[in-house]
CSV table of C-alpha atoms in Angstrom, one decimal:
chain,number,residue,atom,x,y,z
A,1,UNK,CA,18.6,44.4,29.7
A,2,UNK,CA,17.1,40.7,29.5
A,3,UNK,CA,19.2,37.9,28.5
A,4,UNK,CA,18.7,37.1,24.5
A,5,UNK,CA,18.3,33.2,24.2
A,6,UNK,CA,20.7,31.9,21.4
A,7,UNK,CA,18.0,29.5,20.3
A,8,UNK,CA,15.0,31.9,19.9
A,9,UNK,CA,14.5,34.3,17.2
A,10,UNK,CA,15.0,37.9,18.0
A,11,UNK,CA,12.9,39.4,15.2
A,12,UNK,CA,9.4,37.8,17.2
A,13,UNK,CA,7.8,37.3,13.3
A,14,UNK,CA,10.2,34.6,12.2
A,15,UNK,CA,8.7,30.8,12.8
A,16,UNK,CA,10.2,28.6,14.9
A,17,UNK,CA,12.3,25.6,13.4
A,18,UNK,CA,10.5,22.2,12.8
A,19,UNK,CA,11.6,19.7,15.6
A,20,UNK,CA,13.5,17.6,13.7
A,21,UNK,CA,15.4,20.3,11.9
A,22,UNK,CA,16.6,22.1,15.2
A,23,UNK,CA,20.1,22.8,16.2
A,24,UNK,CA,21.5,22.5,12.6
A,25,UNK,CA,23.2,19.9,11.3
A,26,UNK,CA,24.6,18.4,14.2
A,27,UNK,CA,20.9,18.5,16.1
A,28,UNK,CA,20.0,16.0,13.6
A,29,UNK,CA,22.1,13.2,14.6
A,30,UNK,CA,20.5,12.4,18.1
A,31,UNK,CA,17.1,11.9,16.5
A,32,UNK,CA,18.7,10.1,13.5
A,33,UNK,CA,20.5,7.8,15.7
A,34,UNK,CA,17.1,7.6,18.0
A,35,UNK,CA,15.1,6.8,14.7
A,36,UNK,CA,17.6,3.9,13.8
A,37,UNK,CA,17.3,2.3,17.2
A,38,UNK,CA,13.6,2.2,17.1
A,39,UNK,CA,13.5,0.8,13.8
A,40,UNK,CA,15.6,-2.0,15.0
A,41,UNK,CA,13.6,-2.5,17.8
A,42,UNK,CA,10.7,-2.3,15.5
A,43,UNK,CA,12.4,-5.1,12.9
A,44,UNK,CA,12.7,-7.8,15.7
A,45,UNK,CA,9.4,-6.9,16.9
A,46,UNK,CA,7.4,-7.3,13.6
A,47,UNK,CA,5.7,-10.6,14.5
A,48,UNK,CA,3.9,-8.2,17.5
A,49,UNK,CA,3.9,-4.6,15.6
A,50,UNK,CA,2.6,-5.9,12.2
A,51,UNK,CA,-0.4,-7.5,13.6
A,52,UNK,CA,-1.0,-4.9,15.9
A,53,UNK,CA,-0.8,-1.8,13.5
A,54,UNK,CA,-3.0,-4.0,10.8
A,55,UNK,CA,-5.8,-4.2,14.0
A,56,UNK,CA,-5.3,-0.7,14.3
A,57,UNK,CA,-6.2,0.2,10.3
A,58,UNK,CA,-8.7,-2.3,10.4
A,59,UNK,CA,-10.6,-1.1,13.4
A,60,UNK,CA,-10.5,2.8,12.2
A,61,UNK,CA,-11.8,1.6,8.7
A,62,UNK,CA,-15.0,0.1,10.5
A,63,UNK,CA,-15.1,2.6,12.8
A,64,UNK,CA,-17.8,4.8,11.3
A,65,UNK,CA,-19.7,1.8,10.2
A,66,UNK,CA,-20.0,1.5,14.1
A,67,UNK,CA,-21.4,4.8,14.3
A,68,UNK,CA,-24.3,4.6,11.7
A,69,UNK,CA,-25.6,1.4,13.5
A,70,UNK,CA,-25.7,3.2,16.5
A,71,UNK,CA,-27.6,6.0,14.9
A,72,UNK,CA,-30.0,3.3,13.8
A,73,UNK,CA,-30.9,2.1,17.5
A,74,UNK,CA,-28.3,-1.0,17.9
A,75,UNK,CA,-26.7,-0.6,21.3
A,76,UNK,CA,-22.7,0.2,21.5
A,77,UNK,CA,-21.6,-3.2,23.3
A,78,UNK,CA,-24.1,-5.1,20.3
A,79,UNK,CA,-22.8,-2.8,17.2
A,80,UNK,CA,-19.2,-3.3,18.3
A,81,UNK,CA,-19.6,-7.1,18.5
A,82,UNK,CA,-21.3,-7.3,15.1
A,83,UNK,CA,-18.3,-5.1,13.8
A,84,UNK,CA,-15.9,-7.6,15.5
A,85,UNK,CA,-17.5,-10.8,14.1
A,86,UNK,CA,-17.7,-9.3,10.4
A,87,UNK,CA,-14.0,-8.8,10.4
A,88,UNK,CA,-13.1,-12.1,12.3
A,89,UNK,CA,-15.7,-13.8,9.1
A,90,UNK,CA,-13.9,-11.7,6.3
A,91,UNK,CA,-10.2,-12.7,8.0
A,92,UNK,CA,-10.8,-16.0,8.7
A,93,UNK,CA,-12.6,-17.2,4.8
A,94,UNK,CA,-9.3,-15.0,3.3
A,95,UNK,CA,-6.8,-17.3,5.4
A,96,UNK,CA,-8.9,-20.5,4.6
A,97,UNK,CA,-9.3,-19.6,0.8
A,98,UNK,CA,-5.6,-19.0,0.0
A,99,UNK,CA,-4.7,-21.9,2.4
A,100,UNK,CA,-6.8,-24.0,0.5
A,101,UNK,CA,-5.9,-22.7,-3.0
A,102,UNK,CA,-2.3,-23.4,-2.1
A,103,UNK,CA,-2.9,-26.5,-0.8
A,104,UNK,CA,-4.5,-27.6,-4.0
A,105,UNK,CA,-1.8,-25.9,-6.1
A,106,UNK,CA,0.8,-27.7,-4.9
A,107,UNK,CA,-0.8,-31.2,-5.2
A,108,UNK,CA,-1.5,-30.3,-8.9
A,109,UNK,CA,2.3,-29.2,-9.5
A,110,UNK,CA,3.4,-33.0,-10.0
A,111,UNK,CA,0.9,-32.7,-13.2
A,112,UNK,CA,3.2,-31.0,-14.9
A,113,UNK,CA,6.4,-32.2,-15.1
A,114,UNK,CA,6.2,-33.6,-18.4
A,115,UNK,CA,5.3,-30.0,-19.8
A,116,UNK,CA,8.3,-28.6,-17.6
A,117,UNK,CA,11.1,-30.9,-18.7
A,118,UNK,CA,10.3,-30.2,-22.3
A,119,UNK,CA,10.2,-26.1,-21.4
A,120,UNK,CA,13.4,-26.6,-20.2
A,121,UNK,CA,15.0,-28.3,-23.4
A,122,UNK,CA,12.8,-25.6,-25.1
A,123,UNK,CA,15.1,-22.8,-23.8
A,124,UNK,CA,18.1,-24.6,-23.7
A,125,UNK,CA,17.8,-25.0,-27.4
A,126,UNK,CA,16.8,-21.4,-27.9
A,127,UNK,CA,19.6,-20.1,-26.0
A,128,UNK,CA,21.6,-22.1,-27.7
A,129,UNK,CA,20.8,-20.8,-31.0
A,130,UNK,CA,20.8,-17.3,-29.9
A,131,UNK,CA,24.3,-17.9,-29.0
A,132,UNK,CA,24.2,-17.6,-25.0
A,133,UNK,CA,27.5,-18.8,-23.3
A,134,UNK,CA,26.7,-22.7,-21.2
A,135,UNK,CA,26.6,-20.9,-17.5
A,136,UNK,CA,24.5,-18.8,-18.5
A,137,UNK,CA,22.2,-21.4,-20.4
A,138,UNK,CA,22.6,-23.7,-17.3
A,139,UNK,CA,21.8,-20.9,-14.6
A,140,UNK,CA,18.9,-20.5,-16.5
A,141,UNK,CA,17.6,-24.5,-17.0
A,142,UNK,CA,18.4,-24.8,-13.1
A,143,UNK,CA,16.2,-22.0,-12.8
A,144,UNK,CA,13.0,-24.2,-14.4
A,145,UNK,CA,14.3,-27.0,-12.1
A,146,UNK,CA,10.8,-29.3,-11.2
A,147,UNK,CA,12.0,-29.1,-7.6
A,148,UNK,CA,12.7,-25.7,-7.5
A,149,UNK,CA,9.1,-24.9,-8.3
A,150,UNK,CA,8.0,-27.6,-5.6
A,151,UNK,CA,9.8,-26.0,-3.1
A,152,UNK,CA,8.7,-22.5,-4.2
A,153,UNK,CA,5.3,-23.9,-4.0
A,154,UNK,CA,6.2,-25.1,-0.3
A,155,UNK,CA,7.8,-21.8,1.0
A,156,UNK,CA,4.6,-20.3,0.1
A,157,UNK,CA,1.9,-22.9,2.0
A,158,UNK,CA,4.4,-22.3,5.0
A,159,UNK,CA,4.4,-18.4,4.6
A,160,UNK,CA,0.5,-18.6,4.8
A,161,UNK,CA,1.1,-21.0,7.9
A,162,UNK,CA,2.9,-18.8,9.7
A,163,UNK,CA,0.3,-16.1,8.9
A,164,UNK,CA,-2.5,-18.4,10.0
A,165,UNK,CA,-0.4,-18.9,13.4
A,166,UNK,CA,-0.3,-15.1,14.2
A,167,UNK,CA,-3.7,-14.8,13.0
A,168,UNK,CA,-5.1,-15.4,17.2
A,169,UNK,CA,-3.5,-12.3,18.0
A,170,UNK,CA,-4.9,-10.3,15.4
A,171,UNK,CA,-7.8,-12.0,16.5
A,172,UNK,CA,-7.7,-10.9,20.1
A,173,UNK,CA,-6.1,-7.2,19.2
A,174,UNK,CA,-8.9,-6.7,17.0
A,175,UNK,CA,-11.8,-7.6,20.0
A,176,UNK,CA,-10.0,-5.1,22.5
A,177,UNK,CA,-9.4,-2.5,20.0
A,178,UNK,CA,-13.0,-2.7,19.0
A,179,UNK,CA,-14.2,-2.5,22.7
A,180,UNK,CA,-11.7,0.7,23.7
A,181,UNK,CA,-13.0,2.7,20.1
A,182,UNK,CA,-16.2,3.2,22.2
A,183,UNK,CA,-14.3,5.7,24.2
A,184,UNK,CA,-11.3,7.0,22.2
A,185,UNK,CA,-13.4,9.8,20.5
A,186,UNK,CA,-14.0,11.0,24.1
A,187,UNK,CA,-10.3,10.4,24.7
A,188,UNK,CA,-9.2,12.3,21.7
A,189,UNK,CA,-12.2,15.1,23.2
A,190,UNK,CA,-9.9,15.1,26.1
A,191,UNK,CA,-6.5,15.2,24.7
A,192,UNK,CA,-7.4,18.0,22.2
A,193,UNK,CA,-7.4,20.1,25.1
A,194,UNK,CA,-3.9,20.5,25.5
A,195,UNK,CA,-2.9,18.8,22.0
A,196,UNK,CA,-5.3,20.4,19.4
A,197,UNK,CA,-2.7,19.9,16.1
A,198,UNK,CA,-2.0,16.3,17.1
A,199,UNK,CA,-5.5,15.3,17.4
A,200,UNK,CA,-6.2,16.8,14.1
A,201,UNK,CA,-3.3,14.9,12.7
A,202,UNK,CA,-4.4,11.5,14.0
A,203,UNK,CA,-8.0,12.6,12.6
A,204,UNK,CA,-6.4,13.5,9.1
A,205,UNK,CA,-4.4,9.9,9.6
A,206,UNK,CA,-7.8,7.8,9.9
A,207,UNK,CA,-9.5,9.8,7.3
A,208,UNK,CA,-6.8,9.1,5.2
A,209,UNK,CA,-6.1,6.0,5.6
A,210,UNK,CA,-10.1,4.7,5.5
A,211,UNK,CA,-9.9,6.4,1.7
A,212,UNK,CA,-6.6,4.5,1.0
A,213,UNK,CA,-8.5,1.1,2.1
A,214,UNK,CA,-11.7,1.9,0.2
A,215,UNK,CA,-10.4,3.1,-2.9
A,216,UNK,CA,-7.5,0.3,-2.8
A,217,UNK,CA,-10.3,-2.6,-2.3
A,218,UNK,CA,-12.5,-1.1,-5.3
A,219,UNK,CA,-10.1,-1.5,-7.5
A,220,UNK,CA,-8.5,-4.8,-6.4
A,221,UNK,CA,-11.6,-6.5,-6.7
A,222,UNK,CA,-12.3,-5.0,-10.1
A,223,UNK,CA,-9.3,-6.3,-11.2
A,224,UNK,CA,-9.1,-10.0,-9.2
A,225,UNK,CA,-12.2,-10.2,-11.1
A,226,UNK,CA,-10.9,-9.5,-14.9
A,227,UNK,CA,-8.1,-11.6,-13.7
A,228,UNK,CA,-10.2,-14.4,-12.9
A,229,UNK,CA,-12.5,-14.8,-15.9
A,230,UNK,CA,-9.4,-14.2,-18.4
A,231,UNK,CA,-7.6,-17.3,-16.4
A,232,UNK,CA,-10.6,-19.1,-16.4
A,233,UNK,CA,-11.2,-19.0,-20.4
A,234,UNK,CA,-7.4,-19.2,-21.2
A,235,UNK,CA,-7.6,-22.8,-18.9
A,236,UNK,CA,-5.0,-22.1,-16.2
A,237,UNK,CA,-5.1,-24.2,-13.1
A,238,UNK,CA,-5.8,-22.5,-9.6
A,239,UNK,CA,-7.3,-19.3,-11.7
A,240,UNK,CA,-9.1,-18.0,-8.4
A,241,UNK,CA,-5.5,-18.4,-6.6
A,242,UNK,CA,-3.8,-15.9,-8.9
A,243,UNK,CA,-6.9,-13.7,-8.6
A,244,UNK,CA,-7.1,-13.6,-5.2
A,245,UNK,CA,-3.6,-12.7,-4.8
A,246,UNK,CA,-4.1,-10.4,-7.6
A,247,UNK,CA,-6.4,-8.7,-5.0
A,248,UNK,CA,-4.4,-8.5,-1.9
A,249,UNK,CA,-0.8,-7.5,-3.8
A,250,UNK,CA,-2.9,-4.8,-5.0
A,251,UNK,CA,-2.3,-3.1,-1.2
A,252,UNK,CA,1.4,-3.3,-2.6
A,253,UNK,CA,2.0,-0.2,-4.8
A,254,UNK,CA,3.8,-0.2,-8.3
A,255,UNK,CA,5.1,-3.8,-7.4
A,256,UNK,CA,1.9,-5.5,-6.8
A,257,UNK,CA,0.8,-6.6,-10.4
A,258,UNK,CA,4.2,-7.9,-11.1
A,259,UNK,CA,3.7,-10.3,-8.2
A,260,UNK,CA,0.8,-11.5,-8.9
A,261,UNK,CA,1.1,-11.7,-12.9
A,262,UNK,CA,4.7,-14.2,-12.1
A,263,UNK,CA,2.9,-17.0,-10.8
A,264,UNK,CA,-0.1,-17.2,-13.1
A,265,UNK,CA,2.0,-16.4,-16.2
A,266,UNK,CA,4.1,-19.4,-15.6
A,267,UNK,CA,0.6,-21.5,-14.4
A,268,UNK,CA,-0.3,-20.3,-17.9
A,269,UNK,CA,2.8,-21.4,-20.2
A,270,UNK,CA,3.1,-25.2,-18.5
A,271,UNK,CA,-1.0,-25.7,-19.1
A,272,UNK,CA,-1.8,-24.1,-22.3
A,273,UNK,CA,2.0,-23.4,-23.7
A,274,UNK,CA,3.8,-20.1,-25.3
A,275,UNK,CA,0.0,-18.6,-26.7
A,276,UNK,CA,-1.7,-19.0,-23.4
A,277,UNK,CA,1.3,-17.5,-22.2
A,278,UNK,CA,1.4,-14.0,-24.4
A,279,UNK,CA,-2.5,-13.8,-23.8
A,280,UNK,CA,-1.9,-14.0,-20.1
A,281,UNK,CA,1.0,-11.0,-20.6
A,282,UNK,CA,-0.7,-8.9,-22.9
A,283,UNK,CA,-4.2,-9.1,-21.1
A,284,UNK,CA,-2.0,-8.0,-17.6
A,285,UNK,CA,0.1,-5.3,-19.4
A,286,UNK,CA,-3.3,-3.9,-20.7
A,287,UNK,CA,-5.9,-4.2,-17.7
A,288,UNK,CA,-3.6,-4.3,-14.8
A,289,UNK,CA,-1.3,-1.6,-16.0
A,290,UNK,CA,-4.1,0.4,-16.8
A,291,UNK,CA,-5.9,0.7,-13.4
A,292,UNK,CA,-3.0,-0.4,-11.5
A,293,UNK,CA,-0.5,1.8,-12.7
A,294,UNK,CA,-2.5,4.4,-14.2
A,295,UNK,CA,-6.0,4.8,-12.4
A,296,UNK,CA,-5.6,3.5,-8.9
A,297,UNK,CA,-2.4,5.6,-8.3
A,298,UNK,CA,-4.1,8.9,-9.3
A,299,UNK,CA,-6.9,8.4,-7.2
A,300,UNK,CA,-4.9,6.8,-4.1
A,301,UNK,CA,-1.5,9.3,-4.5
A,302,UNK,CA,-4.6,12.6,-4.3
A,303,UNK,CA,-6.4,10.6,-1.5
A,304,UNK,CA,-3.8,10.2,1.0
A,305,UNK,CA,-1.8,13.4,-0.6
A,306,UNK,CA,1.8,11.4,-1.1
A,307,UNK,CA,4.0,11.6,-4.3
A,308,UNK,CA,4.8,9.1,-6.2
A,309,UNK,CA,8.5,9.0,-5.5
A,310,UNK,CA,7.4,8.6,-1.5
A,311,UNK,CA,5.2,5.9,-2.0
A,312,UNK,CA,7.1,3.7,-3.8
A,313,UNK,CA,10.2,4.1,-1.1
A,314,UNK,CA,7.3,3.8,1.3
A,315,UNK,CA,7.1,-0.5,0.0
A,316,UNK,CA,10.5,-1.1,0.0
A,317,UNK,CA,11.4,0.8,3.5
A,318,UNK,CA,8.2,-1.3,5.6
A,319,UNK,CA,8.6,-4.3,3.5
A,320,UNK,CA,12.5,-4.2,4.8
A,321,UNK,CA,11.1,-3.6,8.6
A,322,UNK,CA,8.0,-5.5,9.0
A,323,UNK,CA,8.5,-8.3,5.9
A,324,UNK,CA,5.1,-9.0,3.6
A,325,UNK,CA,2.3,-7.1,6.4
A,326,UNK,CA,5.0,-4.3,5.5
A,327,UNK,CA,4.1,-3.9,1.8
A,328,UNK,CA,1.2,-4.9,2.6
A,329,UNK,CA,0.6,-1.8,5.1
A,330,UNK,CA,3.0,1.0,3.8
A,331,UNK,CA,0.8,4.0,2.7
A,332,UNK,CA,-1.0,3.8,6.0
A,333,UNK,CA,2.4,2.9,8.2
A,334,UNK,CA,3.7,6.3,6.4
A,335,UNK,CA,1.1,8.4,7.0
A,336,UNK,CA,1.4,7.4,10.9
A,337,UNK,CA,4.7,8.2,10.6
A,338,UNK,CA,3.8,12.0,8.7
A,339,UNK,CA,1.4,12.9,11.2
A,340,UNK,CA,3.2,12.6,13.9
A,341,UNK,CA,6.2,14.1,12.7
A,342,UNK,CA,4.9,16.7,10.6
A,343,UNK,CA,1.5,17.5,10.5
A,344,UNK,CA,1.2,17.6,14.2
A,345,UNK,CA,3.7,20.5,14.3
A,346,UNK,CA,2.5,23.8,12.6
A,347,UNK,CA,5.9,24.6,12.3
A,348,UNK,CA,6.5,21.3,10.0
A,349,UNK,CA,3.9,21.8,7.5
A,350,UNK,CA,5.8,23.7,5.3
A,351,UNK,CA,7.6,20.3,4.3
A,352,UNK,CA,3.9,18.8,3.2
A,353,UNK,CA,3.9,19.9,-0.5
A,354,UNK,CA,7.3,18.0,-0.1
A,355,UNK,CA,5.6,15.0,0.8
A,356,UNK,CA,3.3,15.0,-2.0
A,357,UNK,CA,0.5,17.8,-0.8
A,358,UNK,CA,0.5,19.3,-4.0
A,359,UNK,CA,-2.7,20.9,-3.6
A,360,UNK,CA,-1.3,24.5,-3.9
A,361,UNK,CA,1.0,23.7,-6.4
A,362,UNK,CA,-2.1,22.2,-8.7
A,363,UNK,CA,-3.5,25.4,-8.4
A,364,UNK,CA,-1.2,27.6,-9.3
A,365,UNK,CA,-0.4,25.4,-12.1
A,366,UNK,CA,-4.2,25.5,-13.0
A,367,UNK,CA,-3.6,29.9,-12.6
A,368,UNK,CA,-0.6,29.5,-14.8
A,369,UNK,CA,-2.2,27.4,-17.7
A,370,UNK,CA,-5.2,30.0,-17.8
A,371,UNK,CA,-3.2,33.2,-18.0
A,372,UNK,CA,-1.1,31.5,-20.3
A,373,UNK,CA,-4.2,31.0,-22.7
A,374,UNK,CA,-5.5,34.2,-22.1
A,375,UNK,CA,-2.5,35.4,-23.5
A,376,UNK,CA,-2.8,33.4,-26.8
A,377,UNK,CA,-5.8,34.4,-27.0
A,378,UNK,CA,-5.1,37.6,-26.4
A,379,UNK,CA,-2.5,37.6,-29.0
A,380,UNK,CA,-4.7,36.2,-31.8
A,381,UNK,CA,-6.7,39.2,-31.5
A,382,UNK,CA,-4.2,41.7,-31.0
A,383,UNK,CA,-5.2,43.1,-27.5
A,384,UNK,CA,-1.6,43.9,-26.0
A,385,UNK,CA,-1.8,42.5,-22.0
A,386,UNK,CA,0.7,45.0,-19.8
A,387,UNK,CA,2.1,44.1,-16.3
A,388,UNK,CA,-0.9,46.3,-14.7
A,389,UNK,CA,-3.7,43.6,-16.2
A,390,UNK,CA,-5.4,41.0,-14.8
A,391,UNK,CA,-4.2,38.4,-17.8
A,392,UNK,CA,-0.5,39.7,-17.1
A,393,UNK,CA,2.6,38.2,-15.2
């Protein structure tokens, strides 16, 4: 009689365990342990990794582009260079215009200390009449301190400096990815060979993540440009600031209007005071809320098939290991991280509807809402609907 091995099912129909759910219990601290490490490794390293894995999503969004110029007759060599230089144009004017933006913000702070000193005895005296205990009230005043906002004002032209220094290596990572795309669907031809379910998963991840970039940029530039004519009219200073960072927190999910509405609703209340204020909140609540919160999750969470629940965890887990390009890159950093740990192994797909591929679970839901009609309708007109019928449970 052969040897039974104590880690293989005898019955031969049963499945066998996901890799990261094998060995029990105890099997899962070694990987755990392994997945803390790396993301150490990875948190030290986010000055190299974030640049790198923002090449990478750039380079598979332009990807096809690539491909329909060559179908038009443009050389390889000439339609990856064209690719290159778009990207290295749209990179560059983004840098320039916030640096700019910025740069002009902060020399138009000073304007308004006059309109921030009387904010502050403003609130003091509200406070005050509403009762609110001195530490409290003074936590609050040091809060609206005219330095405090000149330094916040600082931190952020240094952030974008320290963007703009990193910015070469994107440069360069985005010139050698293009160049090595011209083979990697022949590489990917190759591997499939021998890894069929991981190639499809990396092919499910660029799909995936090219509908997460294009839907995310439609609606961030629909509403940077509401933003921008409502500043505009209402009279606040550095209106196409606040819009384009309106545009780029919209990458950040659930969080991102509240980012960008801070700044300009503050921008708003020392120019035009409390009634430029309220029209800057309600017009955010309504438009941004609205497609933000409402539309642009609908359409991303079916497009890239993660619940809600998963997504926002997905913000604050990469903003904590790679900072802002974190936020910035979540939904496609997680789906990275999905296909190679679950959609590459058959025998982990049965925790996708976990992870938000509801697909299934629309339809049946879809099933249950018509055979639940049926049945009222059924009902109204007295037709009695036994197990044996199609309308029945």
């Amino acid at each position: 009689m052969g040897t039974i091995n104590p880690g293989q099912p005898t019955g031969g129909s049963q499945p066998a365990s996901p890799p990261l759910f094998r060995g029990g219990a105890g099997g899962l601290l070694v990987p755990l342990a392994a997945a803390i490490i790396v993301l150490f490794g990875v948190n030290r390293l986010s000055g190299i990794i974030g640049p790198l894995f923002l090449a990478l999503v750039l380079t598979i969004c332009v990807h096809p582009l690539k491909a329909k110029l060559q179908r038009r007759g443009i050389p390889p060599v000439a339609a990856t260079a064209l690719l290159v230089l778009t990207i290295y144009g749209i990179l560059v004017g983004l840098v320039a215009a916030i640096w700019v933006s910025l740069v002009q913000f902060v020399a138009l702070v000073p304007q308004f200390e006059p309109q921030l000193t009387a904010l502050r005895a403003d609130v003091r005296q509200m406070m005050l009449s509403l009762g609110v205990g001195s530490d409290q009230i003074a936590l609050v005043v040091q809060a609206l301190d005219f330095n405090a906002l000149i330094g916040a004002a600082y931190t952020v032209v240094g952030g974008v400096l320290n963007i703009g220094s990193g910015l070469l290596l994107l440069l360069l990572l985005l010139y050698f990815m293009g160049i090595d795309a011209m083979y990697f669907p022949r590489i990917l031809s190759v591997v499939g060979r021998n890894r069929p379910h991981l190639v499809d998963a990396l092919g499910q991840f660029a799909r995936l993540t090219r509908g997460f970039m294009g839907m995310t940029c439609v609606f961030g530039f629909i509403v940077a440009v509401l933003n921008g004519i409502l500043l505009t009219i209402v009279g606040v200073p550095g209106a196409f600031l606040w819009a384009l960072l309106s545009f780029v927190t919209g990458f950040i999910p659930f969080i991102g209007y509240w980012i960008s509405m801070v700044p300009a609703a503050v921008m708003a209340l020392l120019a035009g005071g409390w009634p430029a204020l309220i029209v800057v909140l309600v017009f955010y609540s309504v438009i941004n809320t609205a497609i933000q919160s409402i539309l642009q999750p609908r359409f991303v969470g079916n497009s890239v098939n993660l619940n809600m629940t998963l997504t926002f965890l997905s913000v604050v887990f990469w903003t904590t290991v790679l900072g802002i390009l974190g936020s910035l890159l979540a939904i496609p950093l997680t789906l990275l991280v999905r296909a190679f740990l679950v959609d590459a192994f058959p025998s982990s797909h049965w925790l996708q509807p976990v992870l938000g591929d509801v697909r299934q679970a629309r339809e049946m839901e879809k099933a249950d809402y018509s055979r639940s009609k049926a049945r009222r309708r059924a009902a109204k007109a007295g037709i009695p609907i036994g197990p044996g019928s199609p309308d029945g449970p």
